[in-house]
Coordinates of C-alpha atoms and ligand atoms in Angstrom, one line a residue:
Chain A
X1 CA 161.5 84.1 116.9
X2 CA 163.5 84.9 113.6
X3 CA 166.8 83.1 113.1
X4 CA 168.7 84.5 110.1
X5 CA 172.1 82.4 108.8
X6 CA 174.1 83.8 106.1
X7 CA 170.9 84.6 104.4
X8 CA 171.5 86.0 100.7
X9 CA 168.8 87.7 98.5
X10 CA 169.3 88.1 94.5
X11 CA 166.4 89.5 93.1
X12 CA 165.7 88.2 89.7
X13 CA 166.9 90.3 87.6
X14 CA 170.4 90.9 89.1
X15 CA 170.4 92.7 91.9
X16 CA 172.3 91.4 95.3
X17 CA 170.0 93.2 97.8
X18 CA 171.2 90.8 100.9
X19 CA 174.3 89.9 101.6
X20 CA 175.1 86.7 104.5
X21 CA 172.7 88.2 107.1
X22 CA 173.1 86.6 110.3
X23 CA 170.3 87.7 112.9
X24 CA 168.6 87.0 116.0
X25 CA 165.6 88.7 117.0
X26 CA 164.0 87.1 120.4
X27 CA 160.0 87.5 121.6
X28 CA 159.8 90.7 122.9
X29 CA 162.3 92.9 121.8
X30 CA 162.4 96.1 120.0
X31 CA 164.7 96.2 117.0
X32 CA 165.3 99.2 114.6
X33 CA 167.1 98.9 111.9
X34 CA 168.5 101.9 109.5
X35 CA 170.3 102.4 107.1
X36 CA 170.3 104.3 103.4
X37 CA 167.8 103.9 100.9
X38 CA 168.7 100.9 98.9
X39 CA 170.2 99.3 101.5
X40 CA 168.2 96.3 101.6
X41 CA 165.8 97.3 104.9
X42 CA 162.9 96.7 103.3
X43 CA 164.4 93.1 101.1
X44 CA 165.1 92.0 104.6
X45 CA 161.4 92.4 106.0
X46 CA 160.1 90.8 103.0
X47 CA 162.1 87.6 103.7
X48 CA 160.7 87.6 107.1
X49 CA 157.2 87.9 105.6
X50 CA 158.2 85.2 102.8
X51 CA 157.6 87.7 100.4
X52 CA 160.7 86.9 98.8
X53 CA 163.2 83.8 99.8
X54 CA 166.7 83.5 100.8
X55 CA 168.6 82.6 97.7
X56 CA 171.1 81.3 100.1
X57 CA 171.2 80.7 104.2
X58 CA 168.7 79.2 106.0
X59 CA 165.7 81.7 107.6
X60 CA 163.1 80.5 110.3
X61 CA 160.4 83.0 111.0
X62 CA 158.3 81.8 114.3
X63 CA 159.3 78.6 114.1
X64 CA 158.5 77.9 110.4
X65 CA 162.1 77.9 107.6
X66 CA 161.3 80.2 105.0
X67 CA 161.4 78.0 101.9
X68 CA 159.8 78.2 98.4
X69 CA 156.8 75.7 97.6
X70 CA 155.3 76.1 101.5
X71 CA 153.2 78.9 100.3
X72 CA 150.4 77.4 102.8
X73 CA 152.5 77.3 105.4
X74 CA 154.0 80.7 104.8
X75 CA 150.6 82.0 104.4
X76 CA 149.5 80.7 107.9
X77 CA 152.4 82.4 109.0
X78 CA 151.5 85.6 107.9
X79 CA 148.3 85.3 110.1
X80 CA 151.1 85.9 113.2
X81 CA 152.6 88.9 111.6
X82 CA 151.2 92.4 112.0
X83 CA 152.5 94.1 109.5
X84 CA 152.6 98.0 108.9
X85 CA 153.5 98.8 104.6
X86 CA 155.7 101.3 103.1
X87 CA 152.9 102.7 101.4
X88 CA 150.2 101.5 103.8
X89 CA 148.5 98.8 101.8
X90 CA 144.8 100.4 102.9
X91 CA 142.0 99.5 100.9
X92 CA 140.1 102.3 99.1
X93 CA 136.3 102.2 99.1
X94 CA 136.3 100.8 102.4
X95 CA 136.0 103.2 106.3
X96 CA 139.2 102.6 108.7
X97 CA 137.3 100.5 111.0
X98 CA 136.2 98.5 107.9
X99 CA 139.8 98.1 107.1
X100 CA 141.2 97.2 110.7
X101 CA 138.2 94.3 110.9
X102 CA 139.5 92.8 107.3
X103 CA 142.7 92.2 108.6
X104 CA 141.1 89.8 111.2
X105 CA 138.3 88.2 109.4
X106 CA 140.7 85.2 108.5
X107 CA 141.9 84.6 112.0
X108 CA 141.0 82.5 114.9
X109 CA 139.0 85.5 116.3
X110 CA 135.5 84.8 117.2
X111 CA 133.2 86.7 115.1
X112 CA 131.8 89.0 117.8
X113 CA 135.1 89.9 119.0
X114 CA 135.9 91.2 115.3
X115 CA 134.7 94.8 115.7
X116 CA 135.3 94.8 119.7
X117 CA 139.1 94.3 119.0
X118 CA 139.3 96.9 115.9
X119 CA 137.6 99.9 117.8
X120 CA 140.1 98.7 120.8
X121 CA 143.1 99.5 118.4
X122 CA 141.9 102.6 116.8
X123 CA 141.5 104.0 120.1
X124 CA 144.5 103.2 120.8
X125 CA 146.0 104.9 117.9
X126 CA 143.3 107.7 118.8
X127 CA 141.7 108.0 116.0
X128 CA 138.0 106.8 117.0
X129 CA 136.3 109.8 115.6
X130 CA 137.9 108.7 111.9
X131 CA 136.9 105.1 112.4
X132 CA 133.8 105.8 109.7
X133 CA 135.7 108.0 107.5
X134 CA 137.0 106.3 104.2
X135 CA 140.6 105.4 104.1
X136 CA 141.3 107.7 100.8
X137 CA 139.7 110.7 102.5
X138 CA 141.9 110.5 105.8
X139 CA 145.7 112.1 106.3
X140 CA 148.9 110.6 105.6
X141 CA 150.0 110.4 109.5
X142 CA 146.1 109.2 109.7
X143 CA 146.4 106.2 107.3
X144 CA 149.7 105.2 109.0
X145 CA 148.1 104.6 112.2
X146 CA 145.2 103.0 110.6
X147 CA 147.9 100.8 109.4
X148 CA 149.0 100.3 113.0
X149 CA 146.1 99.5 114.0
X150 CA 145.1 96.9 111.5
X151 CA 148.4 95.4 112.5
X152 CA 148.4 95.7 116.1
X153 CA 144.5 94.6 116.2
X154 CA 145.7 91.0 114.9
X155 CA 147.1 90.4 118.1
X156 CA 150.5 89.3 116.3
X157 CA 153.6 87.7 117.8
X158 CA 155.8 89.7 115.5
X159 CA 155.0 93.5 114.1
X160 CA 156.8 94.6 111.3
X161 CA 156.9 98.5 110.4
X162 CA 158.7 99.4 107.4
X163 CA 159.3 103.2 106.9
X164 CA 156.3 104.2 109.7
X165 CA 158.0 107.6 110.2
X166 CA 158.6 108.3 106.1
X167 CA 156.5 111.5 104.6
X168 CA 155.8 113.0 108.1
X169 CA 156.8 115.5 110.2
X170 CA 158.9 115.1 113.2
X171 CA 156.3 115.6 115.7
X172 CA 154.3 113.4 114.2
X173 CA 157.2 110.8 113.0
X174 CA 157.8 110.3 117.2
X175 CA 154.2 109.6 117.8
X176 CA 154.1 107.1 115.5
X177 CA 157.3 105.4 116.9
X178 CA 156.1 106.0 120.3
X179 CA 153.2 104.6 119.7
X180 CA 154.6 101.4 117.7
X181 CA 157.4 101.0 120.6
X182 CA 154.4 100.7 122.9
X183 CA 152.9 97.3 121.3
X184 CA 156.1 95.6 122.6
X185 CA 155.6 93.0 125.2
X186 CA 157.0 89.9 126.1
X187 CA 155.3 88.0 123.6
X188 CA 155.2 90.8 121.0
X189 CA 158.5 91.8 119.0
X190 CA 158.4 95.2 117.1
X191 CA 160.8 95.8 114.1
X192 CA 160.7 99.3 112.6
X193 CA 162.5 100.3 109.8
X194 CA 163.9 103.9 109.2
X195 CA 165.4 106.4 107.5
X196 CA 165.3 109.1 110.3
X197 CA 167.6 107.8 113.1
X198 CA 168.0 111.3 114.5
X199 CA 164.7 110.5 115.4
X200 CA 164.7 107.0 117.4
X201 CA 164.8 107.4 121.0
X202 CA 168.3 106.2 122.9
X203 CA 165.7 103.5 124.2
X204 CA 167.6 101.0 126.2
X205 CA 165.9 98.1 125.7
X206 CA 165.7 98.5 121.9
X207 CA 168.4 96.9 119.4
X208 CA 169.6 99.2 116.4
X209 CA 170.9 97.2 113.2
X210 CA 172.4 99.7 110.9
X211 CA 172.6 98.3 107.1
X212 CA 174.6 99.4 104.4
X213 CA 174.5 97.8 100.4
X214 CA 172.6 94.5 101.6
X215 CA 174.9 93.9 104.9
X216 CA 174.1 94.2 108.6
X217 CA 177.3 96.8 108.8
X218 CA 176.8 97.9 113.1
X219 CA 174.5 96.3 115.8
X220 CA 174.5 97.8 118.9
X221 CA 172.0 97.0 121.7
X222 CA 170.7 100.0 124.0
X223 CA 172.5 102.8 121.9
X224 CA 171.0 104.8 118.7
X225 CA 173.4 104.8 115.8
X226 CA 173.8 108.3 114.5
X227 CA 175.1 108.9 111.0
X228 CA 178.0 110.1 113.1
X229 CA 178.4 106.8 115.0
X230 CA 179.1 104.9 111.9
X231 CA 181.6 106.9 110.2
Chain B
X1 CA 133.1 76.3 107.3
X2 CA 132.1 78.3 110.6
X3 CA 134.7 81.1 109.2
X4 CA 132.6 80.6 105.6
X5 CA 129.6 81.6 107.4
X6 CA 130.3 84.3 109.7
X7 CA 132.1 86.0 107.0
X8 CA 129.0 85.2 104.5
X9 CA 128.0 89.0 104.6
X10 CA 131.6 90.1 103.8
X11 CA 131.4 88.0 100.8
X12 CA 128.4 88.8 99.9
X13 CA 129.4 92.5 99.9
X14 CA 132.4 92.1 98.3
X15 CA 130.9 90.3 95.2
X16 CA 128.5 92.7 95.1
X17 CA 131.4 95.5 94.4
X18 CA 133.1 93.5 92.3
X19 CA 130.0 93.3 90.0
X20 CA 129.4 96.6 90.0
X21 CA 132.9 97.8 89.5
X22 CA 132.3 96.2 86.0
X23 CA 128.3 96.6 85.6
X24 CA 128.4 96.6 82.2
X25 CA 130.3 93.4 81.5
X26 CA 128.5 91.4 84.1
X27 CA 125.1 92.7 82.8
X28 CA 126.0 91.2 79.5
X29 CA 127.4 87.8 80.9
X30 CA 124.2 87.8 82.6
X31 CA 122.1 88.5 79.5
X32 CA 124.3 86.1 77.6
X33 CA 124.3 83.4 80.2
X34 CA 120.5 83.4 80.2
X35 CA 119.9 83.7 76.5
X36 CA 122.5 80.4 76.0
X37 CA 120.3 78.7 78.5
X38 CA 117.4 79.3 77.4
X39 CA 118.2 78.0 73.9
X40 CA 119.7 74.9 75.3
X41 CA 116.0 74.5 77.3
X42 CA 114.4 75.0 74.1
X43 CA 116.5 72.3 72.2
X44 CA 116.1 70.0 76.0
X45 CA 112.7 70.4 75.8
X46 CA 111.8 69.1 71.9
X47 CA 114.2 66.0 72.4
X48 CA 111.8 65.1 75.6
X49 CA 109.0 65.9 74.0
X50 CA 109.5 64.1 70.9
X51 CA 111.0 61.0 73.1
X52 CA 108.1 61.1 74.9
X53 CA 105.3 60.8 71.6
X54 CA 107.4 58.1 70.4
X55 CA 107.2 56.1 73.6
X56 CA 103.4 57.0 73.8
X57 CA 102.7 56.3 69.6
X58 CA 104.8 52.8 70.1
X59 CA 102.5 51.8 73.2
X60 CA 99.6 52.3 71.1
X61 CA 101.1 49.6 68.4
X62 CA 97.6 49.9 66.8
X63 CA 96.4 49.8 62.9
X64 CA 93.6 50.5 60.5
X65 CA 92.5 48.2 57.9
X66 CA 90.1 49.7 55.9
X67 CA 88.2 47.6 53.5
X68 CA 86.6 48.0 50.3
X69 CA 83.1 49.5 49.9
X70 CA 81.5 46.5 48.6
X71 CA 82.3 44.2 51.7
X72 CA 79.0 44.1 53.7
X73 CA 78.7 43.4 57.6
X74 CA 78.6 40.3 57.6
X75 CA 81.9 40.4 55.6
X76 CA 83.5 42.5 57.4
X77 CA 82.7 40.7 60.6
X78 CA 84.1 37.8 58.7
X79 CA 87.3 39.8 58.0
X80 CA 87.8 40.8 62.0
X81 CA 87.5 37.3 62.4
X82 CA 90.2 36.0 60.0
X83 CA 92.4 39.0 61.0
X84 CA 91.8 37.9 64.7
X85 CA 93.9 34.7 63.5
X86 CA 96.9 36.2 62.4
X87 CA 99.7 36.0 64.6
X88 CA 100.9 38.9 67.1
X89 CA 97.5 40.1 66.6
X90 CA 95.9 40.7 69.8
X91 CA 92.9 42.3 69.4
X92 CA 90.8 43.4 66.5
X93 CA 87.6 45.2 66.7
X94 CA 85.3 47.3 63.7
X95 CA 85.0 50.3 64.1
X96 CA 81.8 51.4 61.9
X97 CA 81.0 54.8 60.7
X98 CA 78.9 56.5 63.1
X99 CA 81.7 55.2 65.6
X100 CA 84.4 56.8 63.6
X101 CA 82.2 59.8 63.4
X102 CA 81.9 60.0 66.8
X103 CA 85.6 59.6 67.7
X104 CA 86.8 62.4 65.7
X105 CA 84.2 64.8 67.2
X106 CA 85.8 63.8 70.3
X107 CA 89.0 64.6 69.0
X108 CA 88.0 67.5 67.2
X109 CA 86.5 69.3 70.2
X110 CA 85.1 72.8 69.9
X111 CA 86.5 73.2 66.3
X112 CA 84.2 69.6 65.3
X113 CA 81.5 72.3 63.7
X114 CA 83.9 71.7 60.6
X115 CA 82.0 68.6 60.5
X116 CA 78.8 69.7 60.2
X117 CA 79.1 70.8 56.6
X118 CA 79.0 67.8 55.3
X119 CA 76.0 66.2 53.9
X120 CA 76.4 62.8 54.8
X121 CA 79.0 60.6 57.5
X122 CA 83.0 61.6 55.3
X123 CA 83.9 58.5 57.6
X124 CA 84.3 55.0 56.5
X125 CA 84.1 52.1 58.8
X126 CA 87.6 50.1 59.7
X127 CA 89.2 47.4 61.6
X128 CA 91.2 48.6 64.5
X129 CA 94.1 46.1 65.0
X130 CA 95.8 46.4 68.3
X131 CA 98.9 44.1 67.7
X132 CA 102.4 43.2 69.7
X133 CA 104.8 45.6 68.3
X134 CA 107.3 43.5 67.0
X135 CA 105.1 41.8 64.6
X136 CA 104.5 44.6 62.8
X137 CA 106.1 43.3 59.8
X138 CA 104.9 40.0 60.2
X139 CA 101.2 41.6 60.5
X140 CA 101.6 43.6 57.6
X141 CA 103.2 41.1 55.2
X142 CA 100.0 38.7 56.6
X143 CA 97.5 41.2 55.8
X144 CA 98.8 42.2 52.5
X145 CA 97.4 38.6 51.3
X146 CA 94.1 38.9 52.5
X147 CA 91.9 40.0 49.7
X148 CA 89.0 42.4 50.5
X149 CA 91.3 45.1 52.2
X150 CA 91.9 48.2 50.4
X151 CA 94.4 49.6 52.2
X152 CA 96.3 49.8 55.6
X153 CA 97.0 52.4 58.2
X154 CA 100.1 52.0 60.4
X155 CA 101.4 54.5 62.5
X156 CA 105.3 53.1 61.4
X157 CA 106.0 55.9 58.9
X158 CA 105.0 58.9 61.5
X159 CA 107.1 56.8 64.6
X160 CA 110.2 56.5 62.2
X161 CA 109.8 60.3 61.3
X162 CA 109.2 61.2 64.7
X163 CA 112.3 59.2 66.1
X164 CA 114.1 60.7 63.6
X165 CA 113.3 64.0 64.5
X166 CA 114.2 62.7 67.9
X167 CA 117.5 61.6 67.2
X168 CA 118.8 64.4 65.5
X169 CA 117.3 66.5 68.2
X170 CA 119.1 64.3 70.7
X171 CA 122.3 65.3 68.7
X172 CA 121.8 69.0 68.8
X173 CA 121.0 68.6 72.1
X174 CA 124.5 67.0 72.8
X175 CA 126.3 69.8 71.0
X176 CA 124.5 72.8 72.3
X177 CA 125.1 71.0 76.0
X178 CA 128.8 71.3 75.0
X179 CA 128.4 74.7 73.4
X180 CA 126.8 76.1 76.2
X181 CA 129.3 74.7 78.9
X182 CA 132.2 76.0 76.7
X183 CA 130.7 79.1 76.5
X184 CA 129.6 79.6 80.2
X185 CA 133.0 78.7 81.1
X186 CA 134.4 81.3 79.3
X187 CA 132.7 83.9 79.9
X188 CA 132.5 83.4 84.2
X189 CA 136.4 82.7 83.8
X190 CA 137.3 85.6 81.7
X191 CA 134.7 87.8 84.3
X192 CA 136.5 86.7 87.0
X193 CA 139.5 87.0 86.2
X194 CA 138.7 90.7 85.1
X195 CA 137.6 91.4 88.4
X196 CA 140.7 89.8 89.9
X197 CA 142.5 92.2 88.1
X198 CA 140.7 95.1 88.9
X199 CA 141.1 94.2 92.5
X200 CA 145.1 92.7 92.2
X201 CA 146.3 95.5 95.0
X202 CA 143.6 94.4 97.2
X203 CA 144.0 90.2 96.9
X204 CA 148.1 91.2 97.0
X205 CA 147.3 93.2 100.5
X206 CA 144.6 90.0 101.7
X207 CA 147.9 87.8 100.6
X208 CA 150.6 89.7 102.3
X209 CA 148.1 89.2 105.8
X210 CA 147.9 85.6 105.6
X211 CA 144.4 85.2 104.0
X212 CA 143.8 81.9 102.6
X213 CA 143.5 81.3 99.4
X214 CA 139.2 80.4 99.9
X215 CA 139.0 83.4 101.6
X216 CA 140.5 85.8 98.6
X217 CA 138.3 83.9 96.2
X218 CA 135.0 83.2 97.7
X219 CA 133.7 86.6 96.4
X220 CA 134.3 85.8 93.2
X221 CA 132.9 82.5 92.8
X222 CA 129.9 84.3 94.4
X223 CA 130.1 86.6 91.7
X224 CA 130.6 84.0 89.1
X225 CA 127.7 82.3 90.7
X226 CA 125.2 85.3 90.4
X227 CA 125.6 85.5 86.8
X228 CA 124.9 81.9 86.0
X229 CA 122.1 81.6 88.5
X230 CA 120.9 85.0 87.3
X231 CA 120.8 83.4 83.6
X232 CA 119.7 80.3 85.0
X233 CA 116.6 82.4 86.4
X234 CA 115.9 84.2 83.2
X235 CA 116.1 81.0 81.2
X236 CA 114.2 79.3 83.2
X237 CA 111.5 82.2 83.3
X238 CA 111.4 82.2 79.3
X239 CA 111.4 78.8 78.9
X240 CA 108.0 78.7 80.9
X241 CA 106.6 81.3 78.7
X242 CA 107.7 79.5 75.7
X243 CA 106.7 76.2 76.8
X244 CA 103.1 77.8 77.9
X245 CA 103.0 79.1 74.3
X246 CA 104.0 76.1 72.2
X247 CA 101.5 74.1 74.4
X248 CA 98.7 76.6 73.5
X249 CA 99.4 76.7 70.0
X250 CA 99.7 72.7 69.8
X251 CA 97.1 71.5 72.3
X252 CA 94.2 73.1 70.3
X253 CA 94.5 72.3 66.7
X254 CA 96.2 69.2 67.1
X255 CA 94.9 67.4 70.1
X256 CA 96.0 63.7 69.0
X257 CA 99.4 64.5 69.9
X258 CA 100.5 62.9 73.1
X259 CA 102.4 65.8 74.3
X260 CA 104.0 65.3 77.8
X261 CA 102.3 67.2 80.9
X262 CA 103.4 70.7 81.0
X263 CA 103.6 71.1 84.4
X264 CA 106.1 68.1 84.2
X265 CA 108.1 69.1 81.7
X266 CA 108.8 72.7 82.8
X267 CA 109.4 72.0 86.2
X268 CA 112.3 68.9 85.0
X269 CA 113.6 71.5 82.4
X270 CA 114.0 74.3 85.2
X271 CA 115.4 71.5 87.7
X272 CA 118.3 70.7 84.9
X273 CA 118.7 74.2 84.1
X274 CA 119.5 75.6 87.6
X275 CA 121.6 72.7 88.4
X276 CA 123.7 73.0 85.3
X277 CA 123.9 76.8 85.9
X278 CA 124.8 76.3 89.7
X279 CA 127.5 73.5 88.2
X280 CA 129.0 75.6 85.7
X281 CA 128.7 78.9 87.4
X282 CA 131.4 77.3 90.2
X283 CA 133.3 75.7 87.7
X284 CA 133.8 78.6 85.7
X285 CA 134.5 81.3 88.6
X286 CA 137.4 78.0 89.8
X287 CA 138.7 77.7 86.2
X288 CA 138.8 81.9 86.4
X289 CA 140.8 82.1 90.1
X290 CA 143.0 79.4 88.9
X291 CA 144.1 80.5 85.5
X292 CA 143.8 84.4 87.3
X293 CA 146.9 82.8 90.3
X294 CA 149.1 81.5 87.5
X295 CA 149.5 84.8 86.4
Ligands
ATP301 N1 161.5 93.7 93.5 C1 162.7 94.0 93.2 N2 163.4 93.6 92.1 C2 164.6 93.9 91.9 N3 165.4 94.7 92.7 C3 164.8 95.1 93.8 C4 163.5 94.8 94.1 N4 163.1 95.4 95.3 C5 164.3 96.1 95.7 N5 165.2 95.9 94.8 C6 166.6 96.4 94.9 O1 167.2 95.9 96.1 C7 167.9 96.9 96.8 C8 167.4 97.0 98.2 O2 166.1 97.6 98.1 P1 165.2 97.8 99.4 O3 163.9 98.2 98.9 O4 165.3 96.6 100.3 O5 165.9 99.0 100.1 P2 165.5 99.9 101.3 O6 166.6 99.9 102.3 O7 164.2 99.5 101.8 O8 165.4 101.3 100.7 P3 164.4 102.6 101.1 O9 165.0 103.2 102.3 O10 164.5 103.5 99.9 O11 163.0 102.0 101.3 C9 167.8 98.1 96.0 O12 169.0 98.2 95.2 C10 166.6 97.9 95.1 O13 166.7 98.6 93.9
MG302 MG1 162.2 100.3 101.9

């Protein structure tokens, strides 16, 4: 699903934010992957989402290598991705359900299954009575799983959550990983990106990639990395 | 295509919000659109016009020869006759003065009371000489020996002013063509693009999904398209009215004029100016998502 080979990322202006990555993520697994801030977590989604591109290494996301100058490719791409932003990415002006149907207008969905599938995934983020409430007028933990559930109602092969838990409170944070954790399936693979790994769940099935200054520094399957773990 | 139509409402919504995030501006492009238009129609419209009474004054190919006063009937039947004989002449008839009377009451209309205050028949009988175009010269320089005939009337000095006027409108018409697509460019690019920028977050998030390019931009070439067909509307509504207007003020007092049918001329004038507006209104909103993505 995502092959990574001794990927490097230099941003333009200097900075080394990726350092010889090697990774393996397969259809259907859960991966979370910590580290500190600055540590390249979010560099390394971007590459997956051809955002940016591997200064060095070779990257294939579902099947296609991310390379400059394939922007259509990349672009189609995308359309298999659900992904969840760092800051959301909602658009203002516009209700939740509004939002979760715009993420799909551009797919191979038939038109009448548009609004079917987008109240299906706000329910399942439970938030049907916001569904014709403005995006700008709904709560932090609100937007995020509007986020999820533009992401999730895409029906992608790959979901990528960067930061879901950031800005909220622990109750809330582990909802919002429960409730990501639970669009795994065998076809599905969920990566979640975090700060809080006090927080992620000793989940067997889940792999943990701890990073540290742009490298992969611990990768344990089936066992959360503590802080203390590391050390 | 399918996607293109089911989506149709989105678009349409979207371009609405775009133009109204920046009423104002889109008002004026509007305004300006329409008023750039409607001068081009105007300028459109007298080249046809004048092409067209230059076509219709060079079918006639037709001159007077007046005579002088002491030639009687029987001379002047004399004078058809020889006149008859010149070549590139092809018919020659007189035209006496009750006759002559008569055809400028026609002409006249309601306004040939004018006549009626004179004492006696201000008319004085002629030759009409309908001749093959091209001989023109040849007639002229042939009736010019002829003695008896006091002076000619050709309609050569009116068709060269009239081509003139013609050709220089034909010119103008050229260059306000090019003004005009210049300008509409402009101004749809530099409105799209605004609203590109007010909306960068948004076509970043639509990019970041996997939205195709066509997608993102549809809106605004809808947008783009509104203003031009909007000024395409109001140019085409003015021109009508001005068209209507010239018409009255030419048709009454100066009936001889072979002005082209109204009806005609409007409906060919709206035809180019809704098809150039449609033309340039996509052109401009693709010239403003293209320069808008190198940025
Ligand atoms: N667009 C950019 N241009 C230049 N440098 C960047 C850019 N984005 C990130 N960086 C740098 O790359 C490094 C990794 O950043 P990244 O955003 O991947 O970290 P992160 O692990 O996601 O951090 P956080 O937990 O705070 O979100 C940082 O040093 C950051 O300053
Ligand atoms: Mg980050």
């Amino acid at each position: 699903m995502i092959e990574a080979k001794g990927v490097f990322l230099r941003y333009s202006e200097g900075t080394m934010a990726l350092k010889n990555i090697n990774l393996k993520i397969e259809a259907g697994e859960l991966i979370y992957i910590t580290g500190p801030s600055g540590s390249g977590k979010t560099s390394l989604l971007k590459l997956f989402m051809g955002v940016e591109y591997p200064t060095e290494g070779a990257l294939e996301v579902l099947g296609q290598s991310m390379n400059k100058n394939q922007y259509a490719k990349i672009s189609q791409l995308r359309r298999s991705i659900g992904p969840v932003f760092q800051e959301f990415r909602l658009i203002n002006g516009r209700t939740a359900l509004e939002n979760v149907i715009l993420g799909m207008r551009f797919l191979d969905i038939p038109s009448g299954q548009l609004k079917v599938n987008a109240v299906n995934a706000i329910k399942k983020v439970g938030l049907e009575h916001k569904a014709h409430s403005l995006v700008e007028n709904l709560s932090w933990g609100e937007c995020q799983r509007i986020a999820i559930a533009r992401a999730v109602a895409r029906k992608p092969a790959l979901i990528l959550a960067d930061e879901p838990t950031g800005n909220l409170d622990k109750d809330n944070a582990l909802n919002i990983l429960e409730l990501l954790t639970s669009f795994k399936d065998k076809n599905t693979a969920v990566v979640i990106t975090t700060h809080a790994t006090h927080l992620i769940e000793r989940d067997i099935n889940a792999r943990y990639i701890q990073m540290s200054k742009g490298s992969i520094n611990y990768e344990r399957l089936g066992i959360a990395i503590n802080e203390e773990t590391i050390l | 295509m399918k996607k293109l139509f089911y989506n149709l409402s989105y678009f349409i919504k979207e371009a609405k919000t775009t133009i109204k995030l920046n009423a104002m501006s889109n008002f004026f492009s509007f305004l300006s659109t329409g008023l750039i238009f409607f001068i081009l129609a105007m300028v459109i419209s007298g080249w046809w016009i004048s092409n067209q009474v230059v076509a219709a004054i060079q079918g006639e190919a037709e001159i007077s020869v007046y005579y002088v006063e002491r030639i009687d009937n029987i001379g002047a039947a004399q004078l058809v006759e020889r006149i008859k004989g010149i070549d590139g002449v092809r018919e020659t008839r007189l035209v006496n003065e009750s006759e002559a009377y008569r055809r400028m009451v026609e002409v006249l209309g309601k306004d040939a009371r004018v006549l009626e205050y004179f004492d006696e028949n201000p008319f004085s009988p002629f030759i009409e000489v309908k001749i093959q175009i091209e001989e023109m010269s040849a007639v002229l320089r042939e009736l010019g020996t002829i003695s008896g005939i006091d002076y000619v009337r050709d309609n050569r000095e009116i068709l060269d002013k009239i081509q003139n006027i013609a050709q220089i409108l034909k010119v103008i018409g050229y260059l306000v063509i090019t003004a005009v697509g210049i300008t509409t460019l402009v101004i749809i690019s530099h409105i799209i693009r605004m609203g590109i920028n007010d909306n960068k977050e948004q076509i970043n998030t639509l990019r970041l999904m996997g939205a195709p390019e066509g997608f993102i931009g549809f809106p605004f070439l809808l947008e783009g398209l509104t203003i031009t067909i909007g000024g395409g509307v109001l140019a085409s509504a003015l021109a009508a009215v001005a068209l209507n207007y010239v018409y009255a003020q030419v048709a009454g007092p100066l009936p001889f004029i072979p002005l082209p049918s109204r009806e005609d001329l409007t409906s060919n004038l709206i035809v180019l100016i809704m098809s150039l507006s449609a033309v340039l209104g996509i052109a401009g909103s693709i010239f403003g998502l293209t320069s808008a993505k190198r940025n």
